[in-house]
Amino acid sequence: MTLSRKNKTLLIDKEAAAALELLKDGLLSPVESLMNKKESESVLKTGLINGKSFPFPFILAPSGKINAEVLRSLQKGEEIIILFDKKPFASLIVDEVFHIDPRDRIKHIYGTDDISHPGVMTTLNRLGSLAVSGEYTLLNKSSNTNKQKIQEAKKLINAKHTTALVMAGNPLHRAHEKLIRQTLDSTDLLVIFLLKPYSESNLSFEIRKESLEFFINNFLTKNHVVVVPLENSYIFAGYNEIIIDAVVAKNYGCNRLTIGRNHAGLGMFYDCNSNKSIIDKVIGIDIEITVASEYVYCDKCTTLVSKNTCPHGQHHQISYHSNSILELLELGILPPTILMRKEISAVVLSKLHPNRFKNLEKIYYDILPSKGLLEEHTENDFYLELMKLYQTTSLT
C-alpha cells in the first residue's frame, strides 16, 4: 500500500494498538471487527455477540483534540491511516463515526467511574467521545507465532487437555508456584499468559519472564508449560477480566482456564434466588473454568496451605500480597524464602539494583564462606550465598 499525504491520520497509544492486534490475530472471537453504533448498543444491552459472551463494545475512540477534529471530518468510505509511535500502524476504511459517553464506557469496563479506582482515570484520559468503525488492515505486522508454539507443544506430548493461567508474576512468589503446580496436576499442558505491564509500578516484563522461565526450567517437568506474552491492555481490566481471559484462552486453543480465588473480578452477586459469580455470565465460550484455592503460609502447619483446609485462622497465616513483596525488593531487601524462592529473589534484586556494592568481591570474601580460591562472583551469586546465612539457625 502506498501512503498518500492526503490521507487523514488518527493517533493511538500502545494499549489501543495491542487490542487491535489481538483482534486481527483472531484472539477476541466472537468479535471480528470494530463495532458500529448499532452493534455497540446491542452488546451493552445483552453482553453477547452472536450468542457468545463479550462484556463491552469493542470500539476505537482515541482521545485528543486533533483526533476529535479528524473524526468529525470523516466521511463513509474514506481511508485513514492510524499512527502508533509516530509510524503508520494500520489503514482503515471508514464505515461510521458515532458519539459515545466515556464515563458510561468506563462503568462497563470497571463497574465504576470513581476516579479513585485504580485504572479509571488512566483509561478515562485515553477515551474520546467519538468512535470510528470500519474494516482495518495492519501495516508491517509481525506474525504471532504463539498459536503455533502451543500447537507444537500439544503435539509433542499428545496433550488432551490444555489449561490456561493468566498471571502477572509481579513478582513470582511461592503462592504462584503452588498455583502452577496444582494446575499442572490436573492437565497435560499448561499455558501461562504472562501479562506485559504498562505501568512503571511493575517489574519489567523481561525480569518477570526470566523469573518464571527459571522456575519452569529448574523445578517443573519438561515440555509441559508454555509461556505466552499478553499485552495487559485496558480490555483486561475491571470486573469483566475473567470473561476476556476465557475468550483469549479459548482462541489460543485452551479448553480449560484456572483462576485464583482472590482474582479481582471474582465477585459474588445474588440473582434469581442463588449466589453467582462472573463465571456464570460466560455464555457460549466452550471452556471449563476452575477457581483455585487461595494459599497462605501457616506458622502452625509450617508449610504453604489452602485457606480451605487450614484450621488455624488468620492470626497464624501469612498471605502473599505481591505489592508488599515487591516493595521489599525495590528497597533492596531479600524477602524470606517462605515468600519467594531465593534463586528468584537473587535474579530480581541483581536486575533492580545493578552495581549497588562498591567492592562486591571484598564483601563476598569478608562475610561469606569460600573454598579458598579466588573466583569472580556476580551479584546473583552474592544474594544466594547471603540467603544461606539468613537460614543458618545454629546460634538461634
JSON list of N, CA, C and O in Angstrom, two decimals, residues 200-245:
[
{"chain": "A", "resi": 200, "resn": "GLU", "atom": "N", "xyz": [4.81, 1.80, 35.42]},
{"chain": "A", "resi": 200, "resn": "GLU", "atom": "CA", "xyz": [6.15, 1.77, 35.99]},
{"chain": "A", "resi": 200, "resn": "GLU", "atom": "C", "xyz": [6.16, 1.17, 37.39]},
{"chain": "A", "resi": 200, "resn": "GLU", "atom": "O", "xyz": [7.21, 0.93, 37.96]},
{"chain": "A", "resi": 201, "resn": "SER", "atom": "N", "xyz": [4.98, 0.92, 37.95]},
{"chain": "A", "resi": 201, "resn": "SER", "atom": "CA", "xyz": [4.91, 0.32, 39.29]},
{"chain": "A", "resi": 201, "resn": "SER", "atom": "C", "xyz": [5.07, -1.19, 39.24]},
{"chain": "A", "resi": 201, "resn": "SER", "atom": "O", "xyz": [4.93, -1.87, 40.24]},
{"chain": "A", "resi": 202, "resn": "ASN", "atom": "N", "xyz": [5.34, -1.71, 38.05]},
{"chain": "A", "resi": 202, "resn": "ASN", "atom": "CA", "xyz": [5.54, -3.14, 37.88]},
{"chain": "A", "resi": 202, "resn": "ASN", "atom": "C", "xyz": [7.01, -3.44, 37.60]},
{"chain": "A", "resi": 202, "resn": "ASN", "atom": "O", "xyz": [7.76, -2.60, 37.12]},
{"chain": "A", "resi": 203, "resn": "LEU", "atom": "N", "xyz": [7.39, -4.69, 37.92]},
{"chain": "A", "resi": 203, "resn": "LEU", "atom": "CA", "xyz": [8.67, -5.17, 37.42]},
{"chain": "A", "resi": 203, "resn": "LEU", "atom": "C", "xyz": [8.60, -5.21, 35.90]},
{"chain": "A", "resi": 203, "resn": "LEU", "atom": "O", "xyz": [7.54, -5.45, 35.33]},
{"chain": "A", "resi": 204, "resn": "SER", "atom": "N", "xyz": [9.71, -5.02, 35.24]},
{"chain": "A", "resi": 204, "resn": "SER", "atom": "CA", "xyz": [9.71, -5.09, 33.78]},
{"chain": "A", "resi": 204, "resn": "SER", "atom": "C", "xyz": [9.29, -6.49, 33.34]},
{"chain": "A", "resi": 204, "resn": "SER", "atom": "O", "xyz": [9.49, -7.48, 34.06]},
{"chain": "A", "resi": 205, "resn": "PHE", "atom": "N", "xyz": [8.74, -6.56, 32.15]},
{"chain": "A", "resi": 205, "resn": "PHE", "atom": "CA", "xyz": [8.31, -7.86, 31.62]},
{"chain": "A", "resi": 205, "resn": "PHE", "atom": "C", "xyz": [9.50, -8.80, 31.50]},
{"chain": "A", "resi": 205, "resn": "PHE", "atom": "O", "xyz": [9.38, -10.01, 31.76]},
{"chain": "A", "resi": 206, "resn": "GLU", "atom": "N", "xyz": [10.66, -8.29, 31.13]},
{"chain": "A", "resi": 206, "resn": "GLU", "atom": "CA", "xyz": [11.85, -9.12, 30.95]},
{"chain": "A", "resi": 206, "resn": "GLU", "atom": "C", "xyz": [12.26, -9.80, 32.26]},
{"chain": "A", "resi": 206, "resn": "GLU", "atom": "O", "xyz": [12.60, -10.98, 32.29]},
{"chain": "A", "resi": 207, "resn": "ILE", "atom": "N", "xyz": [12.21, -9.05, 33.37]},
{"chain": "A", "resi": 207, "resn": "ILE", "atom": "CA", "xyz": [12.57, -9.63, 34.68]},
{"chain": "A", "resi": 207, "resn": "ILE", "atom": "C", "xyz": [11.56, -10.70, 35.07]},
{"chain": "A", "resi": 207, "resn": "ILE", "atom": "O", "xyz": [11.92, -11.78, 35.55]},
{"chain": "A", "resi": 208, "resn": "ARG", "atom": "N", "xyz": [10.27, -10.41, 34.88]},
{"chain": "A", "resi": 208, "resn": "ARG", "atom": "CA", "xyz": [9.23, -11.37, 35.26]},
{"chain": "A", "resi": 208, "resn": "ARG", "atom": "C", "xyz": [9.29, -12.63, 34.40]},
{"chain": "A", "resi": 208, "resn": "ARG", "atom": "O", "xyz": [9.09, -13.74, 34.88]},
{"chain": "A", "resi": 209, "resn": "LYS", "atom": "N", "xyz": [9.56, -12.46, 33.13]},
{"chain": "A", "resi": 209, "resn": "LYS", "atom": "CA", "xyz": [9.67, -13.61, 32.22]},
{"chain": "A", "resi": 209, "resn": "LYS", "atom": "C", "xyz": [10.89, -14.46, 32.59]},
{"chain": "A", "resi": 209, "resn": "LYS", "atom": "O", "xyz": [10.81, -15.70, 32.62]},
{"chain": "A", "resi": 210, "resn": "GLU", "atom": "N", "xyz": [12.01, -13.82, 32.88]},
{"chain": "A", "resi": 210, "resn": "GLU", "atom": "CA", "xyz": [13.21, -14.57, 33.28]},
{"chain": "A", "resi": 210, "resn": "GLU", "atom": "C", "xyz": [12.97, -15.34, 34.57]},
{"chain": "A", "resi": 210, "resn": "GLU", "atom": "O", "xyz": [13.39, -16.50, 34.71]},
{"chain": "A", "resi": 211, "resn": "SER", "atom": "N", "xyz": [12.28, -14.73, 35.52]},
{"chain": "A", "resi": 211, "resn": "SER", "atom": "CA", "xyz": [11.98, -15.40, 36.79]},
{"chain": "A", "resi": 211, "resn": "SER", "atom": "C", "xyz": [11.09, -16.62, 36.57]},
{"chain": "A", "resi": 211, "resn": "SER", "atom": "O", "xyz": [11.35, -17.70, 37.11]},
{"chain": "A", "resi": 212, "resn": "LEU", "atom": "N", "xyz": [10.05, -16.43, 35.77]},
{"chain": "A", "resi": 212, "resn": "LEU", "atom": "CA", "xyz": [9.12, -17.53, 35.51]},
{"chain": "A", "resi": 212, "resn": "LEU", "atom": "C", "xyz": [9.80, -18.67, 34.77]},
{"chain": "A", "resi": 212, "resn": "LEU", "atom": "O", "xyz": [9.63, -19.85, 35.11]},
{"chain": "A", "resi": 213, "resn": "GLU", "atom": "N", "xyz": [10.59, -18.34, 33.76]},
{"chain": "A", "resi": 213, "resn": "GLU", "atom": "CA", "xyz": [11.27, -19.38, 32.99]},
{"chain": "A", "resi": 213, "resn": "GLU", "atom": "C", "xyz": [12.31, -20.11, 33.83]},
{"chain": "A", "resi": 213, "resn": "GLU", "atom": "O", "xyz": [12.52, -21.31, 33.65]},
{"chain": "A", "resi": 214, "resn": "PHE", "atom": "N", "xyz": [12.96, -19.41, 34.76]},
{"chain": "A", "resi": 214, "resn": "PHE", "atom": "CA", "xyz": [13.89, -20.07, 35.67]},
{"chain": "A", "resi": 214, "resn": "PHE", "atom": "C", "xyz": [13.16, -21.12, 36.50]},
{"chain": "A", "resi": 214, "resn": "PHE", "atom": "O", "xyz": [13.64, -22.25, 36.65]},
{"chain": "A", "resi": 215, "resn": "PHE", "atom": "N", "xyz": [12.02, -20.75, 37.03]},
{"chain": "A", "resi": 215, "resn": "PHE", "atom": "CA", "xyz": [11.23, -21.70, 37.84]},
{"chain": "A", "resi": 215, "resn": "PHE", "atom": "C", "xyz": [10.79, -22.89, 36.99]},
{"chain": "A", "resi": 215, "resn": "PHE", "atom": "O", "xyz": [10.92, -24.06, 37.40]},
{"chain": "A", "resi": 216, "resn": "ILE", "atom": "N", "xyz": [10.28, -22.63, 35.80]},
{"chain": "A", "resi": 216, "resn": "ILE", "atom": "CA", "xyz": [9.80, -23.70, 34.93]},
{"chain": "A", "resi": 216, "resn": "ILE", "atom": "C", "xyz": [10.93, -24.65, 34.54]},
{"chain": "A", "resi": 216, "resn": "ILE", "atom": "O", "xyz": [10.79, -25.87, 34.60]},
{"chain": "A", "resi": 217, "resn": "ASN", "atom": "N", "xyz": [12.06, -24.09, 34.15]},
{"chain": "A", "resi": 217, "resn": "ASN", "atom": "CA", "xyz": [13.17, -24.91, 33.64]},
{"chain": "A", "resi": 217, "resn": "ASN", "atom": "C", "xyz": [13.88, -25.71, 34.72]},
{"chain": "A", "resi": 217, "resn": "ASN", "atom": "O", "xyz": [14.49, -26.74, 34.43]},
{"chain": "A", "resi": 218, "resn": "ASN", "atom": "N", "xyz": [13.81, -25.23, 35.96]},
{"chain": "A", "resi": 218, "resn": "ASN", "atom": "CA", "xyz": [14.57, -25.88, 37.03]},
{"chain": "A", "resi": 218, "resn": "ASN", "atom": "C", "xyz": [13.74, -26.66, 38.02]},
{"chain": "A", "resi": 218, "resn": "ASN", "atom": "O", "xyz": [14.28, -27.52, 38.75]},
{"chain": "A", "resi": 219, "resn": "PHE", "atom": "N", "xyz": [12.43, -26.41, 38.09]},
{"chain": "A", "resi": 219, "resn": "PHE", "atom": "CA", "xyz": [11.64, -27.03, 39.14]},
{"chain": "A", "resi": 219, "resn": "PHE", "atom": "C", "xyz": [10.35, -27.69, 38.65]},
{"chain": "A", "resi": 219, "resn": "PHE", "atom": "O", "xyz": [9.55, -28.13, 39.48]},
{"chain": "A", "resi": 220, "resn": "LEU", "atom": "N", "xyz": [10.14, -27.76, 37.33]},
{"chain": "A", "resi": 220, "resn": "LEU", "atom": "CA", "xyz": [8.96, -28.43, 36.79]},
{"chain": "A", "resi": 220, "resn": "LEU", "atom": "C", "xyz": [9.37, -29.44, 35.73]},
{"chain": "A", "resi": 220, "resn": "LEU", "atom": "O", "xyz": [10.46, -29.35, 35.15]},
{"chain": "A", "resi": 221, "resn": "THR", "atom": "N", "xyz": [8.50, -30.41, 35.48]},
{"chain": "A", "resi": 221, "resn": "THR", "atom": "CA", "xyz": [8.78, -31.39, 34.44]},
{"chain": "A", "resi": 221, "resn": "THR", "atom": "C", "xyz": [8.86, -30.71, 33.07]},
{"chain": "A", "resi": 221, "resn": "THR", "atom": "O", "xyz": [8.17, -29.72, 32.82]},
{"chain": "A", "resi": 222, "resn": "LYS", "atom": "N", "xyz": [9.69, -31.25, 32.20]},
{"chain": "A", "resi": 222, "resn": "LYS", "atom": "CA", "xyz": [9.95, -30.63, 30.91]},
{"chain": "A", "resi": 222, "resn": "LYS", "atom": "C", "xyz": [8.76, -30.76, 29.95]},
{"chain": "A", "resi": 222, "resn": "LYS", "atom": "O", "xyz": [7.99, -31.72, 30.03]},
{"chain": "A", "resi": 223, "resn": "ASN", "atom": "N", "xyz": [8.64, -29.79, 29.08]},
{"chain": "A", "resi": 223, "resn": "ASN", "atom": "CA", "xyz": [7.71, -29.83, 27.94]},
{"chain": "A", "resi": 223, "resn": "ASN", "atom": "C", "xyz": [6.23, -29.78, 28.31]},
{"chain": "A", "resi": 223, "resn": "ASN", "atom": "O", "xyz": [5.37, -30.14, 27.51]},
{"chain": "A", "resi": 224, "resn": "HIS", "atom": "N", "xyz": [5.93, -29.33, 29.53]},
{"chain": "A", "resi": 224, "resn": "HIS", "atom": "CA", "xyz": [4.52, -29.29, 29.94]},
{"chain": "A", "resi": 224, "resn": "HIS", "atom": "C", "xyz": [4.03, -27.87, 30.23]},
{"chain": "A", "resi": 224, "resn": "HIS", "atom": "O", "xyz": [2.88, -27.70, 30.63]},
{"chain": "A", "resi": 225, "resn": "VAL", "atom": "N", "xyz": [4.88, -26.87, 30.02]},
{"chain": "A", "resi": 225, "resn": "VAL", "atom": "CA", "xyz": [4.49, -25.48, 30.27]},
{"chain": "A", "resi": 225, "resn": "VAL", "atom": "C", "xyz": [4.96, -24.60, 29.12]},
{"chain": "A", "resi": 225, "resn": "VAL", "atom": "O", "xyz": [6.11, -24.71, 28.68]},
{"chain": "A", "resi": 226, "resn": "VAL", "atom": "N", "xyz": [4.07, -23.75, 28.63]},
{"chain": "A", "resi": 226, "resn": "VAL", "atom": "CA", "xyz": [4.40, -22.78, 27.59]},
{"chain": "A", "resi": 226, "resn": "VAL", "atom": "C", "xyz": [4.08, -21.39, 28.13]},
{"chain": "A", "resi": 226, "resn": "VAL", "atom": "O", "xyz": [3.02, -21.18, 28.73]},
{"chain": "A", "resi": 227, "resn": "VAL", "atom": "N", "xyz": [5.00, -20.45, 27.95]},
{"chain": "A", "resi": 227, "resn": "VAL", "atom": "CA", "xyz": [4.78, -19.06, 28.38]},
{"chain": "A", "resi": 227, "resn": "VAL", "atom": "C", "xyz": [4.46, -18.20, 27.16]},
{"chain": "A", "resi": 227, "resn": "VAL", "atom": "O", "xyz": [5.21, -18.22, 26.18]},
{"chain": "A", "resi": 228, "resn": "VAL", "atom": "N", "xyz": [3.35, -17.48, 27.23]},
{"chain": "A", "resi": 228, "resn": "VAL", "atom": "CA", "xyz": [2.92, -16.62, 26.13]},
{"chain": "A", "resi": 228, "resn": "VAL", "atom": "C", "xyz": [2.77, -15.18, 26.64]},
{"chain": "A", "resi": 228, "resn": "VAL", "atom": "O", "xyz": [2.02, -14.95, 27.60]},
{"chain": "A", "resi": 229, "resn": "PRO", "atom": "N", "xyz": [3.47, -14.22, 26.05]},
{"chain": "A", "resi": 229, "resn": "PRO", "atom": "CA", "xyz": [3.30, -12.82, 26.46]},
{"chain": "A", "resi": 229, "resn": "PRO", "atom": "C", "xyz": [1.90, -12.34, 26.09]},
{"chain": "A", "resi": 229, "resn": "PRO", "atom": "O", "xyz": [1.37, -12.70, 25.04]},
{"chain": "A", "resi": 230, "resn": "LEU", "atom": "N", "xyz": [1.30, -11.54, 26.96]},
{"chain": "A", "resi": 230, "resn": "LEU", "atom": "CA", "xyz": [-0.03, -10.99, 26.69]},
{"chain": "A", "resi": 230, "resn": "LEU", "atom": "C", "xyz": [-0.06, -9.53, 27.12]},
{"chain": "A", "resi": 230, "resn": "LEU", "atom": "O", "xyz": [0.13, -9.21, 28.28]},
{"chain": "A", "resi": 231, "resn": "GLU", "atom": "N", "xyz": [-0.26, -8.65, 26.13]},
{"chain": "A", "resi": 231, "resn": "GLU", "atom": "CA", "xyz": [-0.30, -7.22, 26.43]},
{"chain": "A", "resi": 231, "resn": "GLU", "atom": "C", "xyz": [-1.44, -6.93, 27.40]},
{"chain": "A", "resi": 231, "resn": "GLU", "atom": "O", "xyz": [-2.60, -7.27, 27.15]},
{"chain": "A", "resi": 232, "resn": "ASN", "atom": "N", "xyz": [-1.10, -6.32, 28.52]},
{"chain": "A", "resi": 232, "resn": "ASN", "atom": "CA", "xyz": [-2.08, -6.06, 29.57]},
{"chain": "A", "resi": 232, "resn": "ASN", "atom": "C", "xyz": [-2.83, -4.76, 29.30]},
{"chain": "A", "resi": 232, "resn": "ASN", "atom": "O", "xyz": [-2.72, -3.79, 30.04]},
{"chain": "A", "resi": 233, "resn": "SER", "atom": "N", "xyz": [-3.60, -4.74, 28.20]},
{"chain": "A", "resi": 233, "resn": "SER", "atom": "CA", "xyz": [-4.30, -3.53, 27.81]},
{"chain": "A", "resi": 233, "resn": "SER", "atom": "C", "xyz": [-5.57, -3.33, 28.63]},
{"chain": "A", "resi": 233, "resn": "SER", "atom": "O", "xyz": [-5.96, -4.19, 29.43]},
{"chain": "A", "resi": 234, "resn": "TYR", "atom": "N", "xyz": [-6.24, -2.20, 28.42]},
{"chain": "A", "resi": 234, "resn": "TYR", "atom": "CA", "xyz": [-7.40, -1.84, 29.23]},
{"chain": "A", "resi": 234, "resn": "TYR", "atom": "C", "xyz": [-8.53, -2.87, 29.13]},
{"chain": "A", "resi": 234, "resn": "TYR", "atom": "O", "xyz": [-9.35, -2.98, 30.05]},
{"chain": "A", "resi": 235, "resn": "ILE", "atom": "N", "xyz": [-8.59, -3.65, 28.05]},
{"chain": "A", "resi": 235, "resn": "ILE", "atom": "CA", "xyz": [-9.71, -4.59, 27.92]},
{"chain": "A", "resi": 235, "resn": "ILE", "atom": "C", "xyz": [-9.60, -5.72, 28.94]},
{"chain": "A", "resi": 235, "resn": "ILE", "atom": "O", "xyz": [-10.58, -6.42, 29.20]},
{"chain": "A", "resi": 236, "resn": "PHE", "atom": "N", "xyz": [-8.42, -5.91, 29.54]},
{"chain": "A", "resi": 236, "resn": "PHE", "atom": "CA", "xyz": [-8.27, -6.94, 30.57]},
{"chain": "A", "resi": 236, "resn": "PHE", "atom": "C", "xyz": [-8.48, -6.39, 31.97]},
{"chain": "A", "resi": 236, "resn": "PHE", "atom": "O", "xyz": [-8.29, -7.09, 32.95]},
{"chain": "A", "resi": 237, "resn": "ALA", "atom": "N", "xyz": [-8.87, -5.12, 32.06]},
{"chain": "A", "resi": 237, "resn": "ALA", "atom": "CA", "xyz": [-9.06, -4.50, 33.37]},
{"chain": "A", "resi": 237, "resn": "ALA", "atom": "C", "xyz": [-10.50, -4.70, 33.83]},
{"chain": "A", "resi": 237, "resn": "ALA", "atom": "O", "xyz": [-11.37, -5.12, 33.08]},
{"chain": "A", "resi": 238, "resn": "GLY", "atom": "N", "xyz": [-10.72, -4.39, 35.10]},
{"chain": "A", "resi": 238, "resn": "GLY", "atom": "CA", "xyz": [-12.07, -4.37, 35.61]},
{"chain": "A", "resi": 238, "resn": "GLY", "atom": "C", "xyz": [-12.66, -5.72, 35.94]},
{"chain": "A", "resi": 238, "resn": "GLY", "atom": "O", "xyz": [-12.02, -6.76, 35.85]},
{"chain": "A", "resi": 239, "resn": "TYR", "atom": "N", "xyz": [-13.94, -5.68, 36.29]},
{"chain": "A", "resi": 239, "resn": "TYR", "atom": "CA", "xyz": [-14.59, -6.88, 36.81]},
{"chain": "A", "resi": 239, "resn": "TYR", "atom": "C", "xyz": [-14.96, -7.88, 35.70]},
{"chain": "A", "resi": 239, "resn": "TYR", "atom": "O", "xyz": [-15.39, -9.00, 36.00]},
{"chain": "A", "resi": 240, "resn": "ASN", "atom": "N", "xyz": [-14.81, -7.50, 34.44]},
{"chain": "A", "resi": 240, "resn": "ASN", "atom": "CA", "xyz": [-15.08, -8.42, 33.33]},
{"chain": "A", "resi": 240, "resn": "ASN", "atom": "C", "xyz": [-13.84, -9.13, 32.83]},
{"chain": "A", "resi": 240, "resn": "ASN", "atom": "O", "xyz": [-13.88, -9.83, 31.81]},
{"chain": "A", "resi": 241, "resn": "GLU", "atom": "N", "xyz": [-12.73, -8.97, 33.55]},
{"chain": "A", "resi": 241, "resn": "GLU", "atom": "CA", "xyz": [-11.46, -9.51, 33.08]},
{"chain": "A", "resi": 241, "resn": "GLU", "atom": "C", "xyz": [-11.53, -11.02, 32.83]},
{"chain": "A", "resi": 241, "resn": "GLU", "atom": "O", "xyz": [-10.96, -11.53, 31.87]},
{"chain": "A", "resi": 242, "resn": "ILE", "atom": "N", "xyz": [-12.25, -11.74, 33.69]},
{"chain": "A", "resi": 242, "resn": "ILE", "atom": "CA", "xyz": [-12.32, -13.20, 33.55]},
{"chain": "A", "resi": 242, "resn": "ILE", "atom": "C", "xyz": [-12.96, -13.60, 32.23]},
{"chain": "A", "resi": 242, "resn": "ILE", "atom": "O", "xyz": [-12.55, -14.58, 31.59]},
{"chain": "A", "resi": 243, "resn": "ILE", "atom": "N", "xyz": [-13.97, -12.84, 31.79]},
{"chain": "A", "resi": 243, "resn": "ILE", "atom": "CA", "xyz": [-14.62, -13.15, 30.52]},
{"chain": "A", "resi": 243, "resn": "ILE", "atom": "C", "xyz": [-13.63, -12.99, 29.37]},
{"chain": "A", "resi": 243, "resn": "ILE", "atom": "O", "xyz": [-13.52, -13.85, 28.48]},
{"chain": "A", "resi": 244, "resn": "ILE", "atom": "N", "xyz": [-12.84, -11.90, 29.38]},
{"chain": "A", "resi": 244, "resn": "ILE", "atom": "CA", "xyz": [-11.85, -11.68, 28.32]},
{"chain": "A", "resi": 244, "resn": "ILE", "atom": "C", "xyz": [-10.76, -12.75, 28.39]},
{"chain": "A", "resi": 244, "resn": "ILE", "atom": "O", "xyz": [-10.30, -13.25, 27.36]},
{"chain": "A", "resi": 245, "resn": "ASP", "atom": "N", "xyz": [-10.33, -13.10, 29.62]},
{"chain": "A", "resi": 245, "resn": "ASP", "atom": "CA", "xyz": [-9.34, -14.18, 29.77]},
{"chain": "A", "resi": 245, "resn": "ASP", "atom": "C", "xyz": [-9.85, -15.47, 29.12]},
{"chain": "A", "resi": 245, "resn": "ASP", "atom": "O", "xyz": [-9.10, -16.16, 28.42]}
]
